[in-house]
Coordinates of C-alpha atoms and ligand atoms in Angstrom, one line a residue:
M1 CA 15.0 -67.9 -2.8
K2 CA 14.9 -65.0 -5.4
H3 CA 11.7 -63.7 -3.8
L4 CA 13.1 -64.0 -0.3
L5 CA 16.1 -62.0 -1.4
L6 CA 13.9 -59.3 -2.9
L7 CA 11.8 -59.1 0.2
L8 CA 14.9 -58.8 2.4
T9 CA 16.3 -56.0 0.1
V10 CA 12.9 -54.1 0.3
L11 CA 12.7 -54.5 4.1
C12 CA 16.3 -53.4 4.5
C13 CA 15.7 -50.3 2.4
I14 CA 12.6 -49.3 4.5
A15 CA 14.6 -49.8 7.7
C16 CA 17.6 -47.7 6.3
T17 CA 15.5 -44.8 4.8
P18 CA 15.1 -42.0 7.4
Q19 CA 11.5 -41.2 7.9
S20 CA 10.2 -37.8 6.8
T21 CA 9.3 -35.5 9.7
Y22 CA 8.6 -31.8 10.1
R23 CA 11.9 -30.2 11.0
T24 CA 12.5 -26.7 12.3
D25 CA 15.5 -24.6 11.5
S26 CA 15.9 -21.1 13.0
G27 CA 18.5 -18.5 13.5
R28 CA 19.5 -15.0 12.5
V29 CA 20.0 -13.6 9.0
F30 CA 19.8 -10.1 7.3
G31 CA 19.7 -8.4 10.7
T32 CA 16.5 -10.3 11.7
Y33 CA 15.3 -13.8 12.6
Y34 CA 14.4 -16.7 10.3
K35 CA 12.4 -19.8 10.9
V36 CA 11.9 -22.7 8.4
I37 CA 9.6 -25.6 9.0
Y38 CA 9.8 -28.4 6.4
L39 CA 8.9 -32.0 5.9
A40 CA 12.0 -34.0 4.9
P41 CA 13.8 -37.2 5.8
N42 CA 17.1 -35.3 6.3
N43 CA 18.3 -32.2 8.0
L44 CA 18.8 -29.5 5.4
H45 CA 20.3 -26.8 7.6
A46 CA 23.5 -26.4 5.6
G47 CA 21.7 -25.9 2.3
I48 CA 19.2 -23.4 3.8
K49 CA 22.1 -21.4 5.3
E50 CA 23.9 -21.4 1.9
A51 CA 20.8 -20.2 0.1
M52 CA 20.6 -17.2 2.5
Q53 CA 24.3 -16.5 2.2
K54 CA 23.9 -16.2 -1.6
V55 CA 21.3 -13.5 -1.1
N56 CA 23.5 -11.7 1.4
A57 CA 26.6 -11.8 -0.9
S58 CA 24.5 -10.2 -3.7
L59 CA 22.2 -7.8 -1.9
S60 CA 23.3 -6.9 1.6
T61 CA 24.2 -3.2 2.0
F62 CA 25.7 -4.1 5.3
D63 CA 28.4 -6.2 3.6
S64 CA 30.9 -3.9 1.9
T65 CA 31.9 -6.6 -0.5
S66 CA 28.4 -7.5 -1.8
I67 CA 27.4 -6.7 -5.4
I68 CA 24.9 -4.0 -4.2
S69 CA 27.6 -2.4 -2.0
R70 CA 30.1 -2.3 -4.9
V71 CA 27.4 -0.7 -7.1
N72 CA 27.0 1.9 -4.3
Q73 CA 30.8 2.5 -4.2
N74 CA 30.8 3.1 -8.0
D75 CA 33.1 0.1 -8.5
T76 CA 33.4 -0.1 -12.3
T77 CA 34.4 -3.7 -12.3
V78 CA 31.3 -5.0 -10.6
V79 CA 29.2 -7.6 -12.6
A80 CA 25.6 -8.2 -11.7
D81 CA 24.8 -11.9 -10.8
S82 CA 21.4 -13.6 -11.3
L83 CA 20.0 -12.6 -7.9
F84 CA 21.0 -9.0 -8.3
T85 CA 19.5 -8.9 -11.8
L86 CA 16.3 -10.5 -10.6
V87 CA 15.9 -8.0 -7.7
F88 CA 16.8 -5.0 -9.9
T89 CA 14.4 -5.8 -12.7
T90 CA 11.6 -6.7 -10.3
A91 CA 12.2 -3.5 -8.3
Q92 CA 12.1 -1.4 -11.6
Q93 CA 8.8 -3.1 -12.5
V94 CA 7.2 -2.4 -9.1
S95 CA 8.4 1.2 -9.3
R96 CA 6.7 1.7 -12.7
Q97 CA 3.5 0.0 -11.4
T98 CA 3.4 2.1 -8.3
N99 CA 4.3 5.5 -9.9
G100 CA 7.6 5.5 -8.0
A101 CA 6.2 4.8 -4.5
F102 CA 8.5 1.9 -4.4
D103 CA 12.1 2.7 -5.4
I104 CA 15.3 1.0 -4.4
T105 CA 17.3 4.2 -5.2
V106 CA 15.8 5.6 -2.0
A107 CA 19.1 4.7 -0.2
P108 CA 20.5 8.3 0.2
L109 CA 17.1 9.3 1.8
V110 CA 16.9 6.2 4.0
N111 CA 20.5 7.1 5.3
A112 CA 19.6 10.7 5.8
W113 CA 16.6 9.8 7.9
G114 CA 18.8 7.5 10.1
F115 CA 17.6 4.0 9.0
G116 CA 20.1 2.9 6.4
F117 CA 23.6 1.3 6.0
D118 CA 25.2 4.8 6.6
P119 CA 22.8 6.5 9.0
T120 CA 22.8 10.1 10.1
R121 CA 20.1 12.0 12.0
T122 CA 21.2 15.4 11.2
R123 CA 19.6 16.7 8.1
S124 CA 18.3 20.0 6.7
Q125 CA 15.7 20.8 4.2
G126 CA 18.4 21.9 1.8
M127 CA 20.3 18.6 2.2
L128 CA 17.1 16.6 1.5
D129 CA 16.3 18.8 -1.6
S130 CA 19.8 18.2 -3.0
L131 CA 19.5 14.4 -2.3
K132 CA 16.4 14.3 -4.5
A133 CA 18.9 14.6 -7.5
C134 CA 20.3 11.2 -6.5
V135 CA 16.9 9.4 -6.2
G136 CA 14.7 8.0 -8.9
Y137 CA 14.5 4.6 -10.5
Q138 CA 15.0 6.1 -14.0
K139 CA 18.4 7.3 -13.0
I140 CA 20.0 3.8 -13.0
Q141 CA 20.1 1.1 -15.7
L142 CA 21.2 -2.5 -15.9
E143 CA 22.3 -3.8 -19.3
N144 CA 24.4 -6.9 -20.0
A145 CA 25.2 -7.3 -16.3
K146 CA 26.6 -3.7 -16.2
I147 CA 25.2 -0.8 -14.2
T148 CA 25.1 2.7 -15.5
K149 CA 24.1 5.7 -13.3
Q150 CA 23.0 9.2 -14.3
Q151 CA 24.7 10.5 -11.2
P152 CA 27.5 8.9 -9.2
C153 CA 25.5 9.7 -6.0
V154 CA 22.7 7.2 -7.0
Q155 CA 22.7 4.4 -4.5
L156 CA 20.6 1.3 -3.9
D157 CA 18.8 -0.1 -0.8
A158 CA 17.2 -3.5 -1.3
S159 CA 16.0 -3.9 2.3
A160 CA 12.3 -3.8 1.3
I161 CA 12.6 -6.7 -1.2
A162 CA 15.6 -8.8 -0.1
K163 CA 13.9 -10.7 2.8
G164 CA 11.2 -11.7 0.3
L165 CA 13.8 -12.8 -2.2
G166 CA 15.5 -14.8 0.6
C167 CA 12.3 -16.7 1.2
D168 CA 12.0 -17.5 -2.5
V169 CA 15.6 -18.7 -2.8
V170 CA 15.3 -21.0 0.3
A171 CA 12.0 -22.3 -1.3
S172 CA 13.8 -23.1 -4.5
Y173 CA 16.5 -24.9 -2.6
L174 CA 14.0 -26.9 -0.6
E175 CA 12.1 -27.9 -3.8
S176 CA 15.4 -28.9 -5.4
Q177 CA 15.7 -31.4 -2.5
G178 CA 12.2 -32.8 -3.2
V179 CA 10.5 -30.9 -0.2
Q180 CA 6.8 -30.3 -0.9
H181 CA 5.6 -29.0 2.4
Y182 CA 7.2 -26.0 4.1
L183 CA 6.9 -22.6 5.8
I184 CA 9.7 -20.1 5.4
D185 CA 9.6 -17.0 7.6
I186 CA 12.4 -14.3 7.3
G187 CA 11.6 -11.4 9.6
G188 CA 7.9 -11.8 9.1
E189 CA 7.9 -12.3 5.3
M190 CA 6.8 -15.8 4.4
R191 CA 6.7 -18.4 1.6
L192 CA 4.5 -21.4 2.1
K193 CA 3.8 -24.6 0.3
G194 CA 1.8 -27.8 0.9
V195 CA 0.4 -28.5 4.4
N196 CA 1.4 -28.3 8.0
N197 CA 1.7 -31.3 10.4
Q198 CA -2.1 -31.3 10.8
Y199 CA -2.5 -31.8 7.1
K200 CA -4.0 -28.4 6.7
H201 CA -2.9 -25.2 4.8
W202 CA -0.5 -23.2 6.9
R203 CA -2.1 -20.8 9.5
I204 CA -0.5 -17.4 10.0
G205 CA -1.5 -14.4 12.0
V206 CA -1.5 -10.7 10.9
Q207 CA -0.3 -8.7 13.8
Q208 CA -2.6 -6.1 15.4
P209 CA -0.7 -2.8 15.6
T210 CA -1.6 -0.6 18.6
E211 CA -3.4 2.6 17.9
D212 CA -0.7 4.9 19.4
S213 CA 1.9 3.0 17.3
I214 CA 4.2 2.9 20.3
L215 CA 3.5 -0.6 21.8
V216 CA 3.2 -3.6 19.5
S217 CA 0.6 -6.0 20.8
N218 CA 0.8 -9.7 20.5
Q219 CA -2.8 -9.9 19.4
V220 CA -3.6 -10.9 15.9
A221 CA -5.9 -8.8 13.7
A222 CA -6.6 -11.8 11.4
I223 CA -5.7 -15.4 10.9
L224 CA -4.9 -16.5 7.4
S225 CA -5.0 -20.0 5.8
V226 CA -2.4 -20.0 3.0
S227 CA -0.4 -22.3 0.8
N228 CA 1.7 -22.0 -2.4
V229 CA 2.1 -18.3 -2.1
G230 CA 4.3 -15.6 -0.7
V231 CA 3.0 -13.3 2.1
A232 CA 4.5 -10.1 3.4
T233 CA 3.5 -7.4 5.9
S234 CA 4.8 -3.9 6.0
G235 CA 4.1 -1.6 8.9
N236 CA 5.1 1.7 10.4
Y237 CA 4.6 0.5 14.0
R238 CA 7.9 -1.4 14.4
Q239 CA 10.7 0.7 12.9
F240 CA 10.5 4.4 13.9
Y241 CA 11.6 7.1 16.3
Y242 CA 10.2 10.4 17.5
Q243 CA 11.8 13.7 16.7
D244 CA 10.4 17.0 17.9
G245 CA 7.2 15.1 18.7
K246 CA 6.9 13.8 15.2
K247 CA 6.9 10.2 14.3
I248 CA 9.7 9.3 11.8
S249 CA 9.0 6.0 10.2
H250 CA 11.4 3.9 8.1
T251 CA 9.2 3.9 5.0
I252 CA 10.2 6.9 2.9
D253 CA 8.2 8.5 0.1
P254 CA 10.9 8.8 -2.6
R255 CA 8.9 11.5 -4.4
T256 CA 8.8 13.9 -1.4
A257 CA 12.0 12.8 0.4
T258 CA 10.0 12.5 3.6
P259 CA 8.9 9.5 5.9
C260 CA 5.3 8.4 5.4
N261 CA 3.0 9.7 8.0
H262 CA -0.7 8.7 7.4
N263 CA -3.3 6.6 9.1
L264 CA -2.4 3.4 7.3
L265 CA -0.8 1.1 10.0
S266 CA 0.1 -2.0 8.0
T267 CA -0.3 -3.6 4.6
T268 CA -0.3 -7.4 4.0
V269 CA 0.1 -8.7 0.5
I270 CA -0.2 -12.2 -0.9
A271 CA 1.5 -12.8 -4.2
P272 CA 3.0 -15.7 -6.2
T273 CA 6.5 -14.9 -4.8
T274 CA 7.5 -13.4 -1.5
M275 CA 9.8 -11.0 -3.3
L276 CA 6.7 -9.4 -5.0
A277 CA 4.6 -9.5 -1.8
D278 CA 7.5 -7.8 0.1
A279 CA 8.0 -5.0 -2.5
Y280 CA 4.3 -4.2 -2.9
A281 CA 3.7 -4.3 0.9
T282 CA 6.2 -1.5 1.2
A283 CA 4.9 0.4 -1.9
F284 CA 1.4 0.3 -0.4
M285 CA 2.6 1.8 2.9
V286 CA 3.9 4.7 0.8
L287 CA 0.8 5.0 -1.3
G288 CA -1.4 5.1 1.8
D289 CA -4.6 5.8 -0.1
K290 CA -7.0 2.8 0.0
D291 CA -8.5 3.4 -3.4
S292 CA -5.2 3.7 -5.2
I293 CA -3.9 0.6 -3.4
E294 CA -6.9 -1.5 -4.5
T295 CA -6.6 -0.3 -8.1
I296 CA -2.9 -1.3 -8.2
A297 CA -3.5 -4.6 -6.3
N298 CA -6.3 -5.7 -8.6
A299 CA -4.5 -4.7 -11.8
N300 CA -1.5 -6.9 -10.7
G301 CA -3.4 -9.9 -9.3
L302 CA -2.4 -9.2 -5.7
A303 CA -4.4 -10.0 -2.6
V304 CA -4.2 -7.1 -0.1
Y305 CA -5.3 -6.5 3.5
L306 CA -4.9 -3.1 5.1
L307 CA -5.1 -2.0 8.7
Y308 CA -5.6 1.7 9.4
A309 CA -6.4 3.9 12.3
Q310 CA -9.8 5.6 12.3
S311 CA -10.9 7.8 15.2
D312 CA -10.1 5.6 18.2
S313 CA -10.2 2.2 16.5
I314 CA -8.3 0.1 14.0
Q315 CA -10.2 -0.9 10.9
S316 CA -9.4 -3.5 8.2
V317 CA -10.1 -3.4 4.6
Y318 CA -9.2 -6.0 1.9
N319 CA -9.9 -6.8 -1.7
T320 CA -11.9 -9.7 -3.0
S321 CA -8.8 -11.8 -3.9
F322 CA -7.8 -11.7 -0.2
E323 CA -11.1 -13.0 1.1
P324 CA -10.5 -16.7 0.5
Y325 CA -7.4 -16.6 2.7
L326 CA -9.2 -15.1 5.8
L327 CA -10.1 -17.6 8.6
K328 CA -11.1 -14.9 11.1
Ligands
LIG401 P1 8.6 -3.5 6.3 O1 8.4 -4.8 6.9 O2 8.0 -2.4 7.2 O3 8.2 -3.4 4.9 P2 11.1 -3.7 5.1 O4 12.4 -4.0 5.8 O5 10.5 -4.7 4.2 O6 10.1 -3.3 6.3 O7 11.2 -2.4 4.2 C1 11.6 -1.1 4.8 C2 13.0 -0.7 4.4 O8 12.9 -0.5 3.0 C3 13.4 0.6 5.0 O9 14.1 0.3 6.2 C4 14.3 1.1 3.9 O10 15.6 0.5 4.0 C5 13.7 0.7 2.6 N1 12.7 1.6 2.1 C6 12.1 2.7 2.7 N2 11.3 3.3 1.9 C7 11.3 2.7 0.7 C8 10.7 2.8 -0.6 N3 9.8 3.8 -0.8 N4 11.0 2.0 -1.6 C9 11.8 1.0 -1.4 N5 12.5 0.8 -0.2 C10 12.2 1.6 0.8
LIG402 MG1 9.0 -5.0 2.5

C-alpha cells in the first residue's frame, strides 16, 4: 500500500510538472528589438521584462529620470546603483585599454553630430573644438557611489555598452531561474548558453555589409557556432547620414571629435560577457587599424572578426581565438 501511494505521488508529480520547451519572447527595448529563446518549463516573460527595465532605469539617456540622465543633469543627489557602477567601471577599463577610442563621455559629441539624446545637426569647427573640453574619460570619477566631474559639461552616453549589459542582466535572471540553454539578442548583441533545440551550439550569422554602405544586404559573411559567451557586432553601415557628400557615421572618435570614416565596415567581438563584447566592438570601429585591433584583442583575450572594404570587395580578417567559432 505504501509503495502504491509513493508510485501514485510520483506519477501525479510528473503529470503536474510542466514540460520544458524552447520558448521565444520578443518585443522592443532600448529603442531596438529583443528576442530571447530559452528552455524552461514556465513562461518567464515578466522577469525578462523586469531585468531590462532595471537597465533602462539606470542607463537610458532617453529616460530623464534614469541615473545616467541625472548625472548628465548635474543632479547632486544622485547615487550610483550596482548596474551604473558596473558599466562605469567597465567603460573606464575599456577606455584605458583602447587609448581612449572607447569613451562614454563622448555624449556631447554624439549629440553635436545628431545621434544622441539631444541631437543637433548644426555644428561648427569652433563648437566641436570647445566641446573637446567636455570629453575625456579622465574628466569624471566615481567613488563611494558618488560622481565627480572636472567640468559640469561632461555628460555620459552608454549606448555602446548598455545593450550588451542588458543581455548579461537577462542571462543572470534566466540562470537564477535554473535556465541552462538560452539565446538572448538585444539589437544584434547576443549572449548564449547551452544548446539550441537541435542539441547543437547556437548558430548565428555575421551580416554582410554592402560595399557602398548604403544598402544592407541580408546575406551573411560568416556563420558562427557559439555557446557560453557574449557576441557583439559594431558597424558603420546601419546608423549614418550623408552631409555635403560625406558619410557621417554614429561612431565618433572622441580624440578628434569627428565621426569615424575608414574602410573598416564591421567588427564582431566574442567575449565572456556581452557588455565587454559590445564595448570593444565599438572601440575597434574607432581604432580602425587591423594591427592595433589584433594587439588589443589578443592582450585582452578577445576573439575578433573584421570586415573591411578593399578595392571592389569586402575582405575578412580574424585572430586565432576567433577561428574555432567559424562554421563558414
Ligand atoms: P554599434 O552596433 O554600431 O556598435 P552601438 O549602439 O553599440 O552601435 O554603439 C554606437 C553608439 O555608441 C553611438 O550611437 C553613440 O551613442 C555611442 N558612441 C559613439 N562613439 C562612441 C565611442 N567612441 N565610445 C563610446 N560610445 C560611442
Ligand atoms: Mg556597441
